[in-house]
Coordinates of C-alpha atoms and ligand atoms in Angstrom, one line a residue:
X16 CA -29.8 -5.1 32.0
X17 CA -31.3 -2.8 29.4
X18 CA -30.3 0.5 27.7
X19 CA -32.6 2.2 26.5
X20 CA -33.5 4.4 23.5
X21 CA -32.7 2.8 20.5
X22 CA -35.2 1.9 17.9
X23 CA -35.1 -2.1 17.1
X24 CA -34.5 -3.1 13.2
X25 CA -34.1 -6.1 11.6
X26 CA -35.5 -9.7 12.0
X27 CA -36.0 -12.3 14.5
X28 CA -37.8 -15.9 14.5
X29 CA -40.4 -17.2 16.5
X30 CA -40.0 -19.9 18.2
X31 CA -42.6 -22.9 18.7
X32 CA -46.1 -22.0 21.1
X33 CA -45.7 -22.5 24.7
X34 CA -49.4 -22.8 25.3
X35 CA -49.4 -25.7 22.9
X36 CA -46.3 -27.3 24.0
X37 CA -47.4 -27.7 27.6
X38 CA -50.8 -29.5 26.4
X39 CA -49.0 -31.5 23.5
X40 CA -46.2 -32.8 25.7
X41 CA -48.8 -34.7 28.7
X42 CA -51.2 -35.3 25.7
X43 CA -48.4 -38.3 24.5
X44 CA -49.2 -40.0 27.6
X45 CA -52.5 -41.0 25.9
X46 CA -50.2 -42.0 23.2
X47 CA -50.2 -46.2 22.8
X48 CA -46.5 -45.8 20.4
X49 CA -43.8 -43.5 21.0
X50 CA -43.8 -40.1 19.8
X51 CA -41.6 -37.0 18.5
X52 CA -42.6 -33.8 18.9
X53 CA -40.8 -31.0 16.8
X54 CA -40.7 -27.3 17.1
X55 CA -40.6 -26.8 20.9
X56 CA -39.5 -23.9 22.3
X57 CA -36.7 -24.0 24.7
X58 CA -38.1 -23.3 27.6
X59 CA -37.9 -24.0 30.8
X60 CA -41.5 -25.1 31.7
X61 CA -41.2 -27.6 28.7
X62 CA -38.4 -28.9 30.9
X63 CA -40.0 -29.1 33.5
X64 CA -42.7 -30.9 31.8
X65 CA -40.4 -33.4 30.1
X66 CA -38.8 -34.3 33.4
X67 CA -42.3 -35.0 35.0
X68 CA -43.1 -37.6 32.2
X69 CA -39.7 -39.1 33.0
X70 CA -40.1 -39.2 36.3
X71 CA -43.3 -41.1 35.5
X72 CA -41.4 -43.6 33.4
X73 CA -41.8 -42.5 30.6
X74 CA -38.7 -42.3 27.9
X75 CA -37.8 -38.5 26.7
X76 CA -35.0 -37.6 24.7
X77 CA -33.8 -34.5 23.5
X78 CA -32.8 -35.5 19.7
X79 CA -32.1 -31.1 19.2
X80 CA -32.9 -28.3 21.6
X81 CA -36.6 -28.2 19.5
X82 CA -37.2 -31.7 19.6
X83 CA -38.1 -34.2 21.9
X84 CA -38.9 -38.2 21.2
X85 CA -41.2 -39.7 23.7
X86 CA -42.3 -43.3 24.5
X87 CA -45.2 -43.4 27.1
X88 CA -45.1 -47.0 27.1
X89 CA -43.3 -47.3 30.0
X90 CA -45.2 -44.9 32.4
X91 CA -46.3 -46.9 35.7
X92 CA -47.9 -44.4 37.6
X93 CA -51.4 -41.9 37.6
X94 CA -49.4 -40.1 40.2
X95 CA -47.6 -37.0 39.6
X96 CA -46.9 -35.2 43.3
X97 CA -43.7 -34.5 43.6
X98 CA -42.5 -31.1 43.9
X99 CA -41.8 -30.0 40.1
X100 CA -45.5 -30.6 39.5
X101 CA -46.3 -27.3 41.3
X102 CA -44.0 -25.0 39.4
X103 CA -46.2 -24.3 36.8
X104 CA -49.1 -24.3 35.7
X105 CA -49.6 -26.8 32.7
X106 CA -49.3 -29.5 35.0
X107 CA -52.5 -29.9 35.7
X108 CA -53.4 -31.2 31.8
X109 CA -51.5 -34.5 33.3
X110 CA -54.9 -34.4 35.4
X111 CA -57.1 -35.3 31.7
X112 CA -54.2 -37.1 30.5
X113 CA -53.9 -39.6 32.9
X114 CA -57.6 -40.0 33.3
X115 CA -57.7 -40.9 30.0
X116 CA -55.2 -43.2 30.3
X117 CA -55.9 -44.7 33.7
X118 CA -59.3 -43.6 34.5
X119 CA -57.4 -42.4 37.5
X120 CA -55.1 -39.4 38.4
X121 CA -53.2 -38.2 41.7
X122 CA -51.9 -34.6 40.4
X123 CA -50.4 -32.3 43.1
X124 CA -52.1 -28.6 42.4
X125 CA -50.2 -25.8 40.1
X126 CA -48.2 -23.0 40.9
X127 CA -47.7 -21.0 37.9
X128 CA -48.4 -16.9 37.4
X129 CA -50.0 -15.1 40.8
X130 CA -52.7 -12.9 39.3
X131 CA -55.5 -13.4 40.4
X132 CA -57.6 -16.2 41.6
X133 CA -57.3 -19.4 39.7
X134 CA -59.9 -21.8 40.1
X135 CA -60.3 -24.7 38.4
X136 CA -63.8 -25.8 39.1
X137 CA -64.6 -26.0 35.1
X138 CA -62.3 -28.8 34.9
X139 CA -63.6 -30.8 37.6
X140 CA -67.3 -30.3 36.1
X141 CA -66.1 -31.7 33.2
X142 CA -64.3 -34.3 34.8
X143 CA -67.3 -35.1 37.0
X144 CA -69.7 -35.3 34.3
X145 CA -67.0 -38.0 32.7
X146 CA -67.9 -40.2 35.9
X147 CA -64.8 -39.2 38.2
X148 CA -64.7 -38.4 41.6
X149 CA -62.9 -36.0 43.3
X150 CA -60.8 -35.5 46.5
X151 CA -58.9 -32.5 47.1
X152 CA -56.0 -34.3 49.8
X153 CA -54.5 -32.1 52.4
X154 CA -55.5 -28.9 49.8
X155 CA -52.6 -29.6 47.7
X156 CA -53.3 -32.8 45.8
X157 CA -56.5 -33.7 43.1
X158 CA -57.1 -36.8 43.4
X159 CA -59.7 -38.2 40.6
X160 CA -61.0 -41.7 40.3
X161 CA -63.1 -43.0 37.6
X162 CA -62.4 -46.4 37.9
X163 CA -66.2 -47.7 37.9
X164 CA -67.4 -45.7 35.0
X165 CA -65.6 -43.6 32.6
X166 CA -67.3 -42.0 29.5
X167 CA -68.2 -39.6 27.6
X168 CA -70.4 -36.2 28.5
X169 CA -72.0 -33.0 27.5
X170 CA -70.5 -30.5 29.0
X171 CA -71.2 -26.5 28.9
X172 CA -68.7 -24.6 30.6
X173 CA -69.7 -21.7 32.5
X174 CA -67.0 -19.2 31.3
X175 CA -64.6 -19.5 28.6
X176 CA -61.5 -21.3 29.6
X177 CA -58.2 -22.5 27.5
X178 CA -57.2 -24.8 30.8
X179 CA -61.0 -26.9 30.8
X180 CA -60.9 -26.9 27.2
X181 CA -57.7 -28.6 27.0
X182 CA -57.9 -31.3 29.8
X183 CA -61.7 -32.3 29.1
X184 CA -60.2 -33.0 25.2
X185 CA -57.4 -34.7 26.7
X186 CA -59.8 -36.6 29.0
X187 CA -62.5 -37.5 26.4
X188 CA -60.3 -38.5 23.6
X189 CA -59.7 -42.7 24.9
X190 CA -63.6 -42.5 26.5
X191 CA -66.2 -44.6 25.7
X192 CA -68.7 -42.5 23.9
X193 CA -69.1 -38.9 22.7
X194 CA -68.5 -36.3 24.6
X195 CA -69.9 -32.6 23.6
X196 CA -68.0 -29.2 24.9
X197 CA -70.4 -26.8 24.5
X198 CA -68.9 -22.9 25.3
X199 CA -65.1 -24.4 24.6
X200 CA -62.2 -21.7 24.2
X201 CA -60.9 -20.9 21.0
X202 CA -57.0 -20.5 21.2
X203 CA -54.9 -21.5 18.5
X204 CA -53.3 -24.2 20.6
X205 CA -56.3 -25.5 21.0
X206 CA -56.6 -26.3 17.6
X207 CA -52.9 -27.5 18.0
X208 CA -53.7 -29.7 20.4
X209 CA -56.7 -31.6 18.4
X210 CA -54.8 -31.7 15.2
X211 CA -52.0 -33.6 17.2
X212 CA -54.2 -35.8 18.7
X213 CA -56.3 -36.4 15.7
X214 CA -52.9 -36.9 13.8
X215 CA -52.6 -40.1 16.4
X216 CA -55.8 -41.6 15.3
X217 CA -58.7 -39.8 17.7
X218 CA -61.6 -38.3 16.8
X219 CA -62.0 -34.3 17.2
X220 CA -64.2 -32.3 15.2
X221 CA -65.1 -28.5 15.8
X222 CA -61.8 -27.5 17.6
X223 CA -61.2 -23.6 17.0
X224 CA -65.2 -23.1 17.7
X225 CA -67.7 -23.0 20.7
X226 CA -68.4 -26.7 20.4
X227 CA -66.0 -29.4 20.0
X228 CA -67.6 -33.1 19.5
X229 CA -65.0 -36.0 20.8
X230 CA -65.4 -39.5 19.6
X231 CA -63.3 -41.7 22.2
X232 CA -60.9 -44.0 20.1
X233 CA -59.2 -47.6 21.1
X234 CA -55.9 -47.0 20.3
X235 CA -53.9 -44.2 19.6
X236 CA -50.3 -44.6 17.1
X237 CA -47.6 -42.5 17.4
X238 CA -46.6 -39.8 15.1
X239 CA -44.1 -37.1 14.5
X240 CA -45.8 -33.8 15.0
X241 CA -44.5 -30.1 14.8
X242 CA -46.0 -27.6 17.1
X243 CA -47.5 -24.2 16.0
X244 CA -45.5 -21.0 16.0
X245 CA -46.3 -18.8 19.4
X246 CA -48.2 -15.7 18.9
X247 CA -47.9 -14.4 22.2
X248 CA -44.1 -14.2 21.7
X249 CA -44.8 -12.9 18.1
X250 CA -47.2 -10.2 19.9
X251 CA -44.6 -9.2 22.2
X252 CA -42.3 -8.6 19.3
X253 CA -44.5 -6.5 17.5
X254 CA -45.3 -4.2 20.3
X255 CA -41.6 -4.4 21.2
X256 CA -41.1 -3.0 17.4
X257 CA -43.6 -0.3 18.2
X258 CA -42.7 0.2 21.4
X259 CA -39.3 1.6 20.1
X260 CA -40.6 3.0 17.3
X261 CA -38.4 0.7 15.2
X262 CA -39.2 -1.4 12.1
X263 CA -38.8 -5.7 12.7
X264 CA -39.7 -8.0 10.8
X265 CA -41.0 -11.4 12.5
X266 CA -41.0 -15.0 10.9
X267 CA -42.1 -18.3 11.1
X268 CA -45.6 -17.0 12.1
X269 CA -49.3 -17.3 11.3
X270 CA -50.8 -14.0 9.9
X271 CA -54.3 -14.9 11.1
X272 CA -53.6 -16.0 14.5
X273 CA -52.2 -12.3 15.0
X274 CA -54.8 -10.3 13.5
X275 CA -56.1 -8.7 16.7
X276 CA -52.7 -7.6 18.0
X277 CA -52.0 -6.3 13.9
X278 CA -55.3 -4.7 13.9
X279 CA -54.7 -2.6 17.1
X280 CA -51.2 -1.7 15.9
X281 CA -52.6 -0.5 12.6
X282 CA -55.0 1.1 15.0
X283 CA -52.0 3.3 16.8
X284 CA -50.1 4.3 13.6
X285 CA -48.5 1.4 12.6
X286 CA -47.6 0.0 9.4
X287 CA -48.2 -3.5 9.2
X288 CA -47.6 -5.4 6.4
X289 CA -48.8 -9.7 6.3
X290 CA -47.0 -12.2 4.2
X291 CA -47.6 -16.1 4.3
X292 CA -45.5 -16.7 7.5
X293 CA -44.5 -13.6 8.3
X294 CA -45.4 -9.9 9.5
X295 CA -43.3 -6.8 9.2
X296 CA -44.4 -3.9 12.1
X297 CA -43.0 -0.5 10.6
X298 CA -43.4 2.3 13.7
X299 CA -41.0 4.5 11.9
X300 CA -43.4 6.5 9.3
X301 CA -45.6 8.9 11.8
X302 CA -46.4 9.4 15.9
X303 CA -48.3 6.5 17.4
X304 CA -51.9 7.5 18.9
X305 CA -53.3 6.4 22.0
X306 CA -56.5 3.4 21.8
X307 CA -58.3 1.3 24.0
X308 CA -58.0 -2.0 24.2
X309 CA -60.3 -4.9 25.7
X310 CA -58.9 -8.4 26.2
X311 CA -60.9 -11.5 25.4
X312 CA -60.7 -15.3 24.6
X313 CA -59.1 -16.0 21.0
X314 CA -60.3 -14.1 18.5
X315 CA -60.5 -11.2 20.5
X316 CA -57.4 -9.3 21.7
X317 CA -55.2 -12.0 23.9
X318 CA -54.9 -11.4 27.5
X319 CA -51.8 -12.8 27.6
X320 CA -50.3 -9.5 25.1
X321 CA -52.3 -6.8 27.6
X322 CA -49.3 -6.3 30.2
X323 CA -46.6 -6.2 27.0
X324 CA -49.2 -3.2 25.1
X325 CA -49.6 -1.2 28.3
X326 CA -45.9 -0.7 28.7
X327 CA -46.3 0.3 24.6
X328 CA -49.3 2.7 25.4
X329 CA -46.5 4.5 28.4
X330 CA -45.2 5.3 25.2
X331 CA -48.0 7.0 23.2
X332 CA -49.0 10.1 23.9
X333 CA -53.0 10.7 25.3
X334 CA -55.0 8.8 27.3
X335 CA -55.6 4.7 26.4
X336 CA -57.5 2.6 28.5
X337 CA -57.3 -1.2 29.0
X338 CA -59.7 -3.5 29.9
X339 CA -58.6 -6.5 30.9
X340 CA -61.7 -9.0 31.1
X341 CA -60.4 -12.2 31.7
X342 CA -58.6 -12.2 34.7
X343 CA -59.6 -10.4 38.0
X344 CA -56.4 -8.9 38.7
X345 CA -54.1 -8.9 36.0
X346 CA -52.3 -5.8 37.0
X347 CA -49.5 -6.2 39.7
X348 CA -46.6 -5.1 37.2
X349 CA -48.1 -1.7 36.9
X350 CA -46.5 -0.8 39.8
X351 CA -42.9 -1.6 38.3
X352 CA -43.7 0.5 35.3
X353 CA -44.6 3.6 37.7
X354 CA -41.3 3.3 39.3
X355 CA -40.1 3.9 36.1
X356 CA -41.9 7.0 36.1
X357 CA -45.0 5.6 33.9
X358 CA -48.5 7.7 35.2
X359 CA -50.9 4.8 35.0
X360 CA -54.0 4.1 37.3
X361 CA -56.0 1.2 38.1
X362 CA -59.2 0.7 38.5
X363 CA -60.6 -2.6 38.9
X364 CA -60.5 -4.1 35.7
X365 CA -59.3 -0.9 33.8
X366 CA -55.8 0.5 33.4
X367 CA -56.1 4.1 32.3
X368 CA -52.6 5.3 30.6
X369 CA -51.7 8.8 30.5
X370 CA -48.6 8.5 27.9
X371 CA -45.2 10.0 29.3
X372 CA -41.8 9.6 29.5
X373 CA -40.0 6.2 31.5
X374 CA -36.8 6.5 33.1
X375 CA -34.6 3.4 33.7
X376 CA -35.0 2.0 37.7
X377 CA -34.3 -1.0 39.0
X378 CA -37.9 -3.6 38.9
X379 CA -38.8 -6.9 38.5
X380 CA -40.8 -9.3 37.0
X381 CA -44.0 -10.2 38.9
X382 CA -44.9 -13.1 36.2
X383 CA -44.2 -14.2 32.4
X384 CA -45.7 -11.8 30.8
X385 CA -45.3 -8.8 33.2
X386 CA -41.6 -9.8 33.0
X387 CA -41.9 -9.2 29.2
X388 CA -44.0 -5.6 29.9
X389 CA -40.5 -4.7 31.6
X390 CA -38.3 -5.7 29.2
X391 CA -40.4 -3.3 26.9
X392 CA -40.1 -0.9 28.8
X393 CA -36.6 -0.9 29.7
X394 CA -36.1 -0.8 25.8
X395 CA -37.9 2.6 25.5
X396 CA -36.7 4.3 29.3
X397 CA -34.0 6.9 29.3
X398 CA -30.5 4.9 31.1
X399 CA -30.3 1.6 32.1
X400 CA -32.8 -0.9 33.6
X401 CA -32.1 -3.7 35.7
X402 CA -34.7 -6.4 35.5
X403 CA -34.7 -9.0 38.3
X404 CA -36.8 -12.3 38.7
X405 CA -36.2 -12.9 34.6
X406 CA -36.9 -16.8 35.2
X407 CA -40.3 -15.4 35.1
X408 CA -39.5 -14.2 31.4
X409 CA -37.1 -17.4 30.8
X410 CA -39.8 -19.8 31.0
X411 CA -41.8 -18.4 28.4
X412 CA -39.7 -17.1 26.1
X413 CA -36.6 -18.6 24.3
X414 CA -33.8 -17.1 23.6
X415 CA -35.3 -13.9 24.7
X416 CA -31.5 -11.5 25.0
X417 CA -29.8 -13.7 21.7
X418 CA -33.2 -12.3 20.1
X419 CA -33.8 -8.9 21.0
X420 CA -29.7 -8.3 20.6
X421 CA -30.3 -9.3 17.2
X422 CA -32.8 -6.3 16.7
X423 CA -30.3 -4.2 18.0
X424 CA -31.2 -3.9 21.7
X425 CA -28.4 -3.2 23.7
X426 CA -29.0 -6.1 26.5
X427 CA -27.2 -8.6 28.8
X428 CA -28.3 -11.3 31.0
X429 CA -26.3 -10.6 34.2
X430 CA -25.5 -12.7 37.3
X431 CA -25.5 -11.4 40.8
X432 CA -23.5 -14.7 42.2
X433 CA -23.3 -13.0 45.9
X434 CA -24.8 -9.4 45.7
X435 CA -22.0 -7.5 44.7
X436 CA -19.8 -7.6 41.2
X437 CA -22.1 -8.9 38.3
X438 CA -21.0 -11.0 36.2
X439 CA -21.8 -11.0 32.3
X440 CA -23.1 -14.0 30.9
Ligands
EPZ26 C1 -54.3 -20.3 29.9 O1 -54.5 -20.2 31.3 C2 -52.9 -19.8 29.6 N1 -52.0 -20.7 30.2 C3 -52.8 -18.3 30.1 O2 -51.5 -17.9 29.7 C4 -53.8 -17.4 29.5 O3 -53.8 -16.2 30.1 C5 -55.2 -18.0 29.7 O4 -55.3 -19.4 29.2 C6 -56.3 -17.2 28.9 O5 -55.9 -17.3 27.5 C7 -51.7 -21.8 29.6 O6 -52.1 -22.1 28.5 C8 -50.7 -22.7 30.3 P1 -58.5 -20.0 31.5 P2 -55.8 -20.9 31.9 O7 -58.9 -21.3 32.1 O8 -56.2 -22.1 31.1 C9 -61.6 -18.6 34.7 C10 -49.3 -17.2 29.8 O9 -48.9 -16.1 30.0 N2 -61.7 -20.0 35.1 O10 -58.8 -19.7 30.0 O11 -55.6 -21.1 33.4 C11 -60.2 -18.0 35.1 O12 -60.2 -17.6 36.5 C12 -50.5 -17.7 30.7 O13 -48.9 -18.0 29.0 C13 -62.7 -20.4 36.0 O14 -63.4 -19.6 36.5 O15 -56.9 -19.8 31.7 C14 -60.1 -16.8 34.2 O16 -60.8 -15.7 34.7 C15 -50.8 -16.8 31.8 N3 -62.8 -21.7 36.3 C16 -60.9 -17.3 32.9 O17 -61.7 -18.4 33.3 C17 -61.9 -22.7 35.8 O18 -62.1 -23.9 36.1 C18 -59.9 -17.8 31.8 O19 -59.1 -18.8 32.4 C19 -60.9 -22.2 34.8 C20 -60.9 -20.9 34.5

């Protein structure tokens, strides 16, 4: 429940990269000691990937709510079918993982956001070139095998994807041989990702540009590693700030992994200013103007920040248009923002913005970062909004009401038990 109107001041922390955290975590498996991972957000798909691994065998404990120790050792299985595999994503990196490990894998297919189509055929030409085969079992359930050769491969993917990316590196890094990925994605957990697993003893050169070269490695010793700050949920901050014309400042982040979203902000009207490890977004000093905006793979402007900026462009007055050039059909939420009274059309690819006025209604989330596009907007709209579906929002972002309370939001996670009196949490 949101109230709207107020402009947000003050400070708030980011917490640790989900995009990482869901590759880092089934990366351990590869691991031949145990490991600790630090900086983890506390989220609910980390959860979910933490209890996978132990339903595997492996051994996780929570030391804090940021840190986990894990020993793979004990994992007896390539399997991982049951039913928490398919609530998100991310669970498909257990697909390189345990081919690395076992030169076999049995991983039931992912759930996770429903824009678009999903396809994963970049992974299983990667995987293929490796030397697996694959089965897809009654349409649920990949089923790789590698068992009579496993190595190394050139690989050029077809279109630029984080998910490929990630499980060929997670794939290659134990195989015998080099293997070359040639048109890789670029994302700072990317980069995470290969500094963790070189920090174990592999081999990664060239992460963070088109071509990453992969050495595989014997053995692999464990380490304790501390995951990059997020800068989708520093991104939804700052547009959050602007959004309400407020002035935040956010911390415990990495200037240059931001300077798309801080360039188009600058862009609007903002003031931005950059300091080691933290930003300060400053919408207070004159009237925001309308842009365009055009998602692409890191460095570009991040997909994952284009539902949070529309709900800021509702905001601004003049026409912005959005092209979102990743994913086919990225725009489902835009009907909740028009029930708030937002005059945005859509047109393929494009979201053209005619900047108004949003009144509170009651909408929900229709994924992660839709769910976050609504919390935006209920932070701008005249009277109160009621948000519904906010696991959506909860598994990506921690914390999310203790934070934006902190930047003087009036909001309150509320419980509708049985459809009548709420409670307050
Ligand atoms: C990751 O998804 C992120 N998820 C997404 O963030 C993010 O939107 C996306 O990367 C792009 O940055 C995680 O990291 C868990 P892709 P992923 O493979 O890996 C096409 C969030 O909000 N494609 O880079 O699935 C695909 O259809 C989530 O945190 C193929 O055609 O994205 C898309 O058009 C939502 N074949 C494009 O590539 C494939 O085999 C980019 O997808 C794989 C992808």
């Amino acid at each position: 429940m949101i109230t709207g109107g107020k402009p947000l001041f003050g400070e708030v922390t980011v917490s640790g990269a989900k995009n990482a955290a869901v590759a880092i975590i089934p990366g351990v498996v590869l691991c031949d000691e145990p490991c600790r991972i630090e900086n983890i957000p506390n989220i609910s798909d980390v959860t979910v990937i933490a209890n996978i691994l132990r339903d595997m065998g492996a051994m996780v404990r929570r030391v804090d709510k940021n840190t986990l120790d894990i020993d793979p050792r004990p994992i007896n299985t390539c399997e991982a079918t049951e039913d928490s595999v398919r609530k998100m994503r991310a669970s498909y990196y257990l697909l390189g993982a345990l081919l690395g490990r076992f030169h076999k894998a049995k991983v039931a297919l992912p759930g996770g956001c429903n824009f678009g189509v999903r396809p994963i055929d970049q992974h299983l030409k990667g995987f293929q070139l490796m030397g697996a085969s694959n089965d897809l079992i009654n349409g649920a359930i990949i089923e790789l095998d590698a068992s009579a050769s496993f190595h190394g491969a050139r690989i050029y993917f077809d279109t630029v994807s984080v998910g490929s990316t990630i499980n060929v590196m997670l794939a290659a890094v134990k195989a015998e041989g080099q293997t070359i990925i040639e048109n890789a994605a670029k994302e700072p957990h990317i980069v995470d990702l290969a500094n963790f697993l070189n920090s174990m003893g592999a081999n990664i050169r060239g992460a963070g540009t088109d071509v990453i070269k992969i050495r595989g490695v014997e053995y692999l010793h464990g380490v304790t590693y501390s995951i990059i700050p997020d800068q989708i949920e520093a991104g939804t901050y700052m547009a959050a700030a602007a959004a309400t014309r407020g002035k935040v400042t956010i911390r415990n982040i990495t200037p240059k992994h931001l300077e798309s979203i801080s360039s188009k902000l600058r862009e609007m009207g903002c003031e931005i200013d950059e300091y080691d490890e933290a930003v300060i977004v400053d919408a207070t000093q004159r009237p925001l103007n309308r842009v365009n905006i055009k998602t692409m793979p890191h460095p570009g402007f991040p997909t994952d920040c284009q539902p949070q900026f529309v709900a800021l462009l509702t905001t601004v007055k003049g026409t912005s248009i959005v092209n979102e050039s990743v994913w086919d059909n990225r725009y489902q939420y835009v009907s909740e923002l028009v029930r708030m009274g937002a005059n945005i059309s859509v047109e393929g690819r494009l979201a053209i913005i005619e900047g108004g006025h949003l009144t509170a209604a009651p909408v929900k989330a229709t994924d992660l970062r839709a769910g976050a596009a609504m919390l935006i907007a209920g932070l701008v709209a005249d009277g109160t909004t009621d948000i519904s579906n906010i696991s959506y929002i909860e598994r990506g972002y921690s914390d999310v009401v203790t934070k934006f309370q902190s930047l003087g939001a009036d909001i309150k996670k509320v419980y509708y038990p049985d459809n009548n009196a709420a409670t307050t949490a």
